[in-house]
Amino acid sequence: MPDASIRFESVSKTYRSSKSGATTAAVVGLDLEVASGEVLCLVGTSGCGKTTTLRMINRLVEPSKGRVLVGERDIQELDPIRLRRRMGYVLQRGGLFPHLSVAENIGLVAKLEGWTRERIRARVLELLELVHLGPELAERFPRQLSGGQRQRIGVARALMLDPPIILLDEPFGALDPITKRELHGEFHELRRLLPRTMVLVSHDMNEARTLADRIGVMSEGRLLQIGTWDDLVGQPANDFVASFVGGDHG
Amino acid sequence: MAEPLGLRRGIWIGLLGFIATAAALRAEPTVGQDPARKLVIGSKNFAESRLLAEMLKILVEDRSDFEVEHRANLGGTLVCMEALRAGAIDVYPEYTGTGWTVILEEKRRASDPMRTYFEVAKAYRERWDIEWLSPFGLDNTYVLAISEAKAASLGITTISDLVAHGPSLTAGFSIEFMERPDGWPGLREFYSLQLGSARGLEHGLAYEALAAGEVDLVDAYATDGKLLRYPLRRLKDDRGFFPPYQAAPIVRGAVLRDHPELRSMLDGLAYRIDDASMTKLNHAVEVEQRGFREVAMGFLRDEGLTRNTAVEAPAQKRTGFWRFFLDRWRVTLQLVLEHIWLTAIAVALAALVALPLGIWIQGRPMAARISLAIAGVIQTIPSLALLALAIAVPGLGLSTRSAIAALFLYSLLPILRNTHAGLGAVDAELVDAAKAIGLTKGQVLRQIKLPMAMSTILAGLRTATVISIGVATLAAFIGAGGLGQPIVTGLYLNDPDLVLSGALPAGFLALAMDFVLGRLERRLVPRGLRA
């Protein structure tokens, strides 16, 4: 497997308001390393910079300072389109295109890559099976699916080109608790079958604990602490981390 | 996923093929190997103008080897004037009073007929190098006419008599009369005349309204043939308000310099037609429904001005609308094709401009505001004014091109606005998702935004098409053909059958196109978005 590590080197992102000219720091001096095959979960309250961090990995957001390396290569030197197609991306509510069928949604990027129809068809069916959906769903449209089904399709779409890295933006945030637990189980199974580098963003500490090897806690654009669940509980770096770790989970 | 794509492509290819075929069928043979020997006579959209022009045509044809074309039914004074100045026509019959008020915009009241003629002729020569030739003799000024029964019971013979009874009377005046300073607004002030109501009516319908008792008073021309048809009393303009309307041919100076011999030919009718003769001639075509060329020829023969006897076949006796309609199905079909051609070219051109523009202004708020504002302003210009503007543009002139230009301009707004709105309404989250999974900007547009905005964009095209089919009936005013032709002619000839033979297919065409485009919409809108 190719080197699928990710590294942030003192990365900052500031936004300048076009009206007032005032600047806001979304991410400040971030250093971070994700090893090949590792699952990292960034947690924090909304507006803490975790999603901005995620979006800097595939150049949806460009850093103002510092650099991001993927497989030890500065991603500024890579074509953003090629970069994104080498990374799966899963969105909160699935982000499925309502005018395309399930099969078309999953196969869209492969079609643009010039795959043959037969190859796309075979891969789509394979992926549907992987996310525990029947082949009869292939011709349905997103509006005919449940939230859990849509999210599974979102994951299948991210896996279409078999990318070494998968980014997940609050993938299970909009689901009911039962569906969420089900999908958590499938996530583990998927990891076993397809070990990939994954970075996911969540505001749910429980989810982070369940899914991730390591957890990064962010607040106000800064990474407060990064480590395993036991690290965070055992030696919290400060009161914020302690309360965040202890909040849901006394 | 390949099947609907193939179908879409098929529909587009079919559509393009259709337009190309229509264009090829219509492509006019290039004319004018020797433009010097060709004379174009224009006439306005009423019988008298057309008759006078037809007589001029016969005179020139008799006495020279000029190829004479008669462009009839041009939509009013401004259209004729623009056409003459642009060189699209060489001659047309005009009235001194019209030149005085409408073209020269004189605020003074025209007094003596001859003085008015000389002043107008001088101004035209100096300003536009246009020559007024000798008057025909008739003075087609405005008259007010009232039904004979009403006039008798009230004892009215002059306009001054009206003043006392005004509030109990209703008037149906022609649209032009309602607005002209030498029409109703001036008359009302000059005589201090108050009426119960004064409505604008299409002139061809005014007599019907009078006969039906819906109005008491109409405006008419002194030589109006229909005055002979109804029991009407002409009210004497006892205080001399209406300006003189002597008719005379007006010609581009350049034409007379190139061909001095034309002057005597076009002057051949000088003072040969008085009011009474003209009224009878108008009656012959308007009420007796005889052909223009036949009536014109008959008069010239009686006057000893021509020995030519070639006329078109006499009009067949009418036997009800459907019979009439079926008899002329070939003509109607030709007009329907012309109409479709006009509309299809205009809407296709508008789509070629407005679709890319609508895409381009996405994310450029300033450009979006400006282009939508411009398209919006164009939309508010009245159709006839837009047509008149178009024929003033060099290279357009009195042709189908002008009509297409006007329809094109009208079609821009619905297409542009819907493209803009449709693309703007695409969920930002989906655009973000598309970018995130590695679509290029162009792919986001083609794969996501356009399909999702498709139904809105197509609704814009549909609106543009239906509007254009309606507006295209006005193309007849500048002689661009289409289904407006029988409508316009029919209105001026007071021939309801003729009007219907254009109006019915036009209405049907609009409904049919709406239906067809509705079906197309159902095909083109992605299945996942259909309700």
XYZ file of N, CA and C in Angstrom, chain B residues 185-347:
489
model
N -57.278 64.149 -28.098
C -56.817 65.096 -27.067
C -56.963 66.556 -27.515
N -56.572 66.841 -28.775
C -56.667 68.212 -29.278
C -58.109 68.640 -29.488
N -58.885 67.712 -30.032
C -60.289 68.020 -30.332
C -61.051 68.372 -29.068
N -60.812 67.578 -28.024
C -61.500 67.778 -26.749
C -61.224 69.192 -26.214
N -59.966 69.591 -26.312
C -59.594 70.896 -25.792
C -60.149 72.014 -26.670
N -60.034 71.796 -27.997
C -60.408 72.855 -28.939
C -61.894 73.183 -28.850
N -62.713 72.142 -28.739
C -64.169 72.359 -28.696
C -64.718 72.355 -27.265
N -63.818 72.200 -26.261
C -64.253 71.999 -24.862
C -65.311 70.903 -24.809
N -64.990 69.794 -25.401
C -65.965 68.720 -25.580
C -65.797 67.655 -24.488
N -66.873 67.371 -23.771
C -66.858 66.299 -22.770
C -67.744 65.168 -23.267
N -67.237 63.932 -23.225
C -68.067 62.785 -23.623
C -68.304 61.875 -22.423
N -69.354 61.099 -22.500
C -69.632 60.132 -21.433
C -68.450 59.204 -21.249
N -67.935 58.662 -22.352
C -66.706 57.892 -22.297
C -66.093 57.867 -23.692
N -64.796 57.709 -23.725
C -64.103 57.576 -25.007
C -63.118 56.430 -24.881
N -63.399 55.365 -25.623
C -62.551 54.179 -25.540
C -61.707 54.041 -26.788
N -60.541 53.430 -26.653
C -59.744 53.114 -27.825
C -60.203 51.788 -28.414
N -60.473 51.756 -29.705
C -60.929 50.527 -30.364
C -60.109 50.331 -31.619
N -59.842 49.100 -31.963
C -59.261 48.820 -33.268
C -60.230 49.366 -34.318
N -59.687 50.166 -35.259
C -60.574 50.889 -36.161
C -61.504 49.967 -36.940
N -60.978 48.835 -37.349
C -61.787 47.904 -38.115
C -63.011 47.408 -37.350
N -62.938 47.487 -36.023
C -64.032 46.975 -35.201
C -64.990 48.080 -34.793
N -64.589 49.351 -35.011
C -65.380 50.473 -34.507
C -66.771 50.512 -35.121
N -66.850 50.235 -36.434
C -68.161 50.292 -37.083
C -69.081 49.198 -36.561
N -68.476 48.024 -36.290
C -69.279 46.932 -35.734
C -69.846 47.352 -34.386
N -68.996 48.003 -33.587
C -69.441 48.459 -32.281
C -70.551 49.487 -32.425
N -70.426 50.325 -33.428
C -71.440 51.343 -33.672
C -72.755 50.692 -34.107
N -72.636 49.726 -35.011
C -73.832 49.037 -35.490
C -74.517 48.296 -34.348
N -73.720 47.776 -33.425
C -74.273 47.029 -32.302
C -74.787 47.960 -31.200
N -74.622 49.261 -31.411
C -75.108 50.213 -30.422
C -74.236 50.325 -29.185
N -73.024 49.773 -29.260
C -72.157 49.861 -28.090
C -71.482 51.215 -27.977
N -71.285 51.859 -29.101
C -70.783 53.229 -29.062
C -71.676 54.073 -29.983
N -71.675 55.399 -29.720
C -72.490 56.296 -30.537
C -71.668 57.001 -31.597
N -70.356 57.144 -31.281
C -69.545 58.052 -32.056
C -68.249 57.344 -32.438
N -67.845 57.490 -33.698
C -66.541 56.969 -34.068
C -65.776 58.024 -34.848
N -64.464 57.864 -34.890
C -63.701 58.710 -35.788
C -63.586 57.969 -37.106
N -63.483 58.706 -38.180
C -63.342 58.064 -39.481
C -62.502 58.972 -40.351
N -62.042 58.395 -41.465
C -61.368 59.234 -42.432
C -62.417 59.709 -43.404
N -62.190 60.906 -43.936
C -63.169 61.509 -44.835
C -63.484 60.597 -46.011
N -62.508 59.771 -46.403
C -62.704 58.945 -47.595
C -62.978 57.484 -47.250
N -63.299 57.232 -45.995
C -63.484 55.851 -45.545
C -64.635 55.176 -46.293
N -64.338 54.063 -46.945
C -65.345 53.372 -47.726
C -66.492 52.854 -46.883
N -66.190 52.542 -45.634
C -67.231 51.974 -44.783
C -68.287 52.996 -44.418
N -67.970 54.287 -44.617
C -68.980 55.321 -44.359
C -70.198 55.128 -45.263
N -69.964 54.480 -46.410
C -71.074 54.267 -47.340
C -71.915 53.060 -46.932
N -71.363 52.261 -46.036
C -72.013 50.991 -45.737
C -73.035 51.131 -44.623
N -72.752 52.025 -43.696
C -73.631 52.161 -42.537
C -74.403 53.476 -42.631
N -75.562 53.524 -42.022
C -76.302 54.789 -41.981
C -75.647 55.736 -40.979
N -74.727 56.526 -41.470
C -73.939 57.383 -40.596
C -74.069 58.833 -41.024
N -73.951 59.705 -40.062
C -73.894 61.126 -40.407
C -72.510 61.649 -40.070
N -71.885 62.321 -41.050
C -70.587 62.950 -40.779
C -70.838 64.312 -40.155
N -70.176 64.575 -39.049
C -70.382 65.853 -38.378
C -69.415 66.879 -38.938
N -69.949 68.031 -39.217
C -69.141 69.081 -39.832
C -68.177 69.660 -38.793
N -66.922 69.766 -39.197
C -65.886 70.362 -38.345
C -66.030 71.883 -38.478
N -67.110 72.438 -37.862
C -67.525 73.815 -38.147
C -66.508 74.867 -37.715
N -65.659 74.528 -36.746
C -64.674 75.544 -36.343
C -63.278 75.230 -36.908
N -63.225 74.227 -37.775
C -61.965 73.956 -38.490
C -60.830 73.480 -37.616
N -61.078 72.424 -36.848
C -59.996 71.892 -36.007
C -59.052 70.958 -36.762
N -59.644 70.006 -37.498
C -58.810 68.973 -38.107
C -57.905 69.552 -39.186
N -56.643 69.197 -39.136
C -55.710 69.711 -40.149
C -55.965 69.047 -41.494
N -55.495 69.664 -42.560
C -55.674 69.053 -43.879
C -54.841 67.777 -43.988
N -55.385 66.779 -44.653
C -54.684 65.522 -44.891
C -54.659 65.219 -46.368
N -53.961 66.062 -47.126
C -53.850 65.793 -48.552
C -52.869 64.660 -48.765
N -53.260 63.729 -49.622
C -52.376 62.596 -49.877
C -51.487 62.909 -51.072
N -50.227 62.485 -50.981
C -49.294 62.662 -52.093
C -48.216 61.593 -51.986
N -47.634 61.206 -53.140
C -46.517 60.259 -53.059
C -45.280 60.980 -52.523
N -44.566 60.368 -51.621
C -43.286 60.954 -51.233
C -42.165 59.981 -51.601
N -41.074 60.550 -52.098
C -40.022 59.776 -52.750
C -38.669 60.191 -52.195
N -37.760 59.250 -52.096
C -36.395 59.594 -51.715
C -35.751 60.434 -52.815
N -35.124 61.549 -52.431
C -34.495 62.444 -53.392
C -33.489 61.723 -54.269
N -32.753 60.789 -53.666
C -31.718 60.082 -54.410
C -32.319 59.308 -55.583
N -33.502 58.749 -55.368
C -34.143 57.962 -56.420
C -34.478 58.862 -57.603
N -34.999 60.080 -57.307
C -35.356 60.993 -58.394
C -34.119 61.505 -59.130
N -33.023 61.671 -58.422
C -31.795 62.133 -59.089
C -31.235 61.048 -60.005
N -31.292 59.783 -59.511
C -30.797 58.685 -60.336
C -31.699 58.430 -61.537
N -33.009 58.618 -61.340
C -33.976 58.301 -62.400
C -34.966 59.437 -62.533
N -34.570 60.551 -63.137
C -35.455 61.724 -63.230
C -36.778 61.388 -63.923
N -36.736 60.379 -64.794
C -37.949 60.031 -65.550
C -39.067 59.537 -64.646
N -38.695 59.109 -63.426
C -39.718 58.568 -62.528
C -40.685 59.657 -62.052
N -40.194 60.887 -61.993
C -41.010 61.957 -61.422
C -42.349 62.098 -62.157
N -42.294 62.142 -63.494
C -43.535 62.353 -64.236
C -44.455 61.140 -64.116
N -43.858 59.950 -64.005
C -44.706 58.751 -63.855
C -45.434 58.786 -62.523
N -44.676 59.112 -61.453
C -45.280 59.104 -60.122
C -46.221 60.296 -59.942
N -46.030 61.323 -60.785
C -46.926 62.479 -60.729
C -48.186 62.260 -61.553
N -48.291 61.105 -62.175
C -49.374 60.854 -63.116
C -50.768 60.917 -62.526
N -50.875 60.860 -61.213
C -52.204 60.868 -60.605
C -52.543 62.224 -59.983
N -51.703 63.242 -60.285
C -51.891 64.554 -59.657
C -53.320 65.061 -59.829
N -53.976 65.306 -58.743
C -55.337 65.872 -58.710
C -56.333 65.059 -59.522
N -56.101 63.766 -59.673
C -57.035 62.945 -60.438
C -58.057 62.264 -59.533
N -57.794 62.201 -58.203
C -58.703 61.447 -57.322
C -59.269 62.389 -56.264
N -60.561 62.671 -56.332
C -61.137 63.521 -55.286
C -61.702 62.665 -54.159
N -62.222 63.311 -53.119
C -62.700 62.575 -51.937
C -63.759 61.542 -52.300
N -64.698 61.948 -53.145
C -65.807 61.051 -53.469
C -65.303 59.817 -54.222
N -64.409 60.032 -55.183
C -63.872 58.881 -55.926
C -63.138 57.942 -54.988
N -62.333 58.547 -54.103
C -61.533 57.725 -53.194
C -62.438 56.911 -52.280
N -63.512 57.540 -51.801
C -64.437 56.831 -50.916
C -65.009 55.616 -51.634
N -65.361 55.804 -52.910
C -65.922 54.687 -53.673
C -64.887 53.574 -53.868
N -63.660 53.989 -54.165
C -62.605 52.981 -54.356
C -62.380 52.201 -53.066
N -62.350 52.926 -51.954
C -62.171 52.250 -50.664
C -63.317 51.284 -50.394
N -64.521 51.765 -50.722
C -65.696 50.931 -50.527
C -65.579 49.639 -51.340
N -65.063 49.783 -52.553
C -64.962 48.621 -53.436
C -64.098 47.521 -52.820
N -62.994 47.891 -52.180
C -62.160 46.840 -51.599
C -62.594 46.470 -50.187
N -63.023 47.467 -49.409
C -63.311 47.194 -48.001
C -64.657 46.507 -47.806
N -65.637 46.951 -48.549
C -66.974 46.424 -48.327
C -67.349 45.396 -49.393
N -67.053 45.712 -50.657
C -67.394 44.756 -51.714
C -66.357 43.656 -51.818
N -65.272 43.813 -51.085
C -64.233 42.786 -51.036
C -63.635 42.488 -52.399
N -63.504 43.500 -53.231
C -62.849 43.276 -54.517
C -61.344 43.436 -54.354
N -60.606 42.870 -55.263
C -59.153 42.869 -55.143
C -58.554 44.252 -55.352
N -57.440 44.502 -54.697
C -56.798 45.815 -54.784
C -56.375 46.137 -56.213
N -55.725 45.139 -56.830
C -55.182 45.410 -58.159
C -56.321 45.639 -59.145
N -57.370 44.860 -58.990
C -58.525 44.983 -59.876
C -59.136 46.371 -59.758
N -59.344 46.840 -58.518
C -59.980 48.134 -58.305
C -59.069 49.258 -58.800
N -57.781 49.156 -58.495
C -56.832 50.182 -58.917
C -56.794 50.269 -60.436
N -56.736 49.095 -61.053
C -56.669 49.026 -62.510
C -57.926 49.614 -63.143
N -59.072 49.266 -62.556
C -60.354 49.744 -63.074
C -60.394 51.265 -63.091
N -59.951 51.862 -61.994
C -59.979 53.326 -61.912
C -59.067 53.948 -62.970
N -57.839 53.390 -63.062
C -56.886 53.955 -64.015
C -57.394 53.817 -65.446
N -58.052 52.694 -65.733
C -58.611 52.514 -67.081
C -59.683 53.546 -67.349
N -60.617 53.719 -66.366
C -61.697 54.686 -66.530
C -61.146 56.093 -66.741
N -60.016 56.344 -66.096
C -59.422 57.676 -66.216
C -58.556 57.793 -67.464
N -58.449 56.721 -68.206
C -57.615 56.739 -69.395
C -56.134 56.758 -69.093
N -55.747 56.264 -67.916
C -54.344 56.316 -67.521
C -53.613 55.020 -67.823
N -54.354 53.970 -68.127
C -53.688 52.721 -68.480
C -54.546 51.948 -69.457
N -53.864 51.123 -70.264
C -54.617 50.208 -71.115
C -54.418 48.779 -70.622
N -53.658 48.702 -69.556
C -53.370 47.391 -68.968
C -54.661 46.769 -68.417
N -54.849 45.496 -68.701
C -56.064 44.873 -68.198
C -55.784 43.646 -67.356
N -54.489 43.379 -67.141
C -54.145 42.168 -66.393
C -54.475 42.332 -64.918
N -55.371 41.543 -64.450
C -55.693 41.588 -63.016
C -55.617 40.177 -62.464
N -55.540 40.099 -61.147
C -55.537 38.774 -60.537
C -56.952 38.211 -60.596
N -57.055 36.927 -60.429
C -58.369 36.291 -60.476
C -59.290 36.944 -59.459
N -60.537 37.167 -59.821
C -61.455 37.789 -58.874
C -61.642 36.912 -57.641
N -61.819 37.571 -56.499
C -61.994 36.828 -55.264
C -63.231 35.944 -55.351
N -63.096 34.734 -54.812
C -64.243 33.832 -54.895
C -65.325 34.231 -53.910
N -66.512 33.882 -54.254
C -67.643 34.170 -53.374
C -67.458 33.390 -52.075
N -67.727 34.069 -50.968
C -67.557 33.431 -49.667
C -68.723 32.501 -49.339
N -68.375 31.359 -48.744
C -69.445 30.445 -48.333
C -69.162 29.958 -46.926
N -69.052 30.890 -45.988
C -68.869 30.504 -44.594
C -67.408 30.346 -44.240
N -67.127 30.481 -42.948
C -65.740 30.522 -42.502
C -64.985 29.240 -42.786
N -65.588 28.096 -42.431
C -64.822 26.847 -42.553
C -64.500 26.523 -43.990
N -65.462 26.789 -44.864
C -65.227 26.613 -46.289
C -64.039 27.482 -46.714
N -64.125 28.752 -46.322
C -63.080 29.722 -46.640
C -61.733 29.248 -46.100
N -61.763 28.802 -44.842
C -60.554 28.370 -44.155
C -59.931 27.171 -44.877
N -60.793 26.208 -45.225
C -60.285 25.005 -45.878
C -59.763 25.317 -47.276
N -60.446 26.272 -47.955
C -60.005 26.625 -49.301
C -58.605 27.203 -49.314
N -58.254 27.896 -48.223
C -56.934 28.520 -48.253
C -55.933 27.794 -47.358
N -56.081 26.497 -47.217
C -55.198 25.783 -46.297
C -53.738 25.838 -46.709
N -53.523 25.902 -48.034
C -52.135 25.982 -48.495
C -51.479 27.280 -48.033
N -52.233 28.379 -48.198
C -51.732 29.687 -47.764
C -51.466 29.649 -46.267
N -52.452 29.116 -45.524
C -52.314 29.076 -44.067
C -51.101 28.249 -43.656
N -50.926 27.124 -44.324
C -49.787 26.267 -43.993
C -48.479 27.019 -44.208
N -48.420 27.735 -45.339
C -47.231 28.536 -45.644
C -46.984 29.558 -44.529
N -48.085 30.210 -44.095
C -47.956 31.224 -43.045
C -47.545 30.595 -41.723
N -48.108 29.407 -41.427
C -47.730 28.717 -40.189
C -46.235 28.408 -40.205
N -45.746 27.947 -41.374
C -44.318 27.634 -41.469
C -43.471 28.887 -41.280
N -43.911 29.973 -41.919
C -43.195 31.237 -41.742
C -43.155 31.636 -40.272
N -44.314 31.465 -39.649
C -44.448 31.836 -38.240
C -43.511 31.000 -37.366
N -43.522 29.694 -37.600
C -42.651 28.810 -36.825
C -41.195 29.160 -37.080
N -40.901 29.449 -38.339
C -39.527 29.779 -38.684
C -39.052 31.023 -37.940
N -39.879 32.068 -37.999
C -39.558 33.320 -37.287
C -39.276 33.044 -35.820
N -40.230 32.324 -35.199
C -40.139 32.095 -33.767
C -38.951 31.208 -33.422
N -38.783 30.135 -34.184
C -37.725 29.169 -33.862
C -36.353 29.814 -33.968
N -36.124 30.566 -35.043
C -34.821 31.222 -35.206
C -34.584 32.202 -34.061
N -35.613 33.015 -33.771
C -35.433 34.047 -32.745
C -35.153 33.419 -31.386
N -35.949 32.407 -31.018
C -35.769 31.793 -29.696
C -34.433 31.035 -29.638
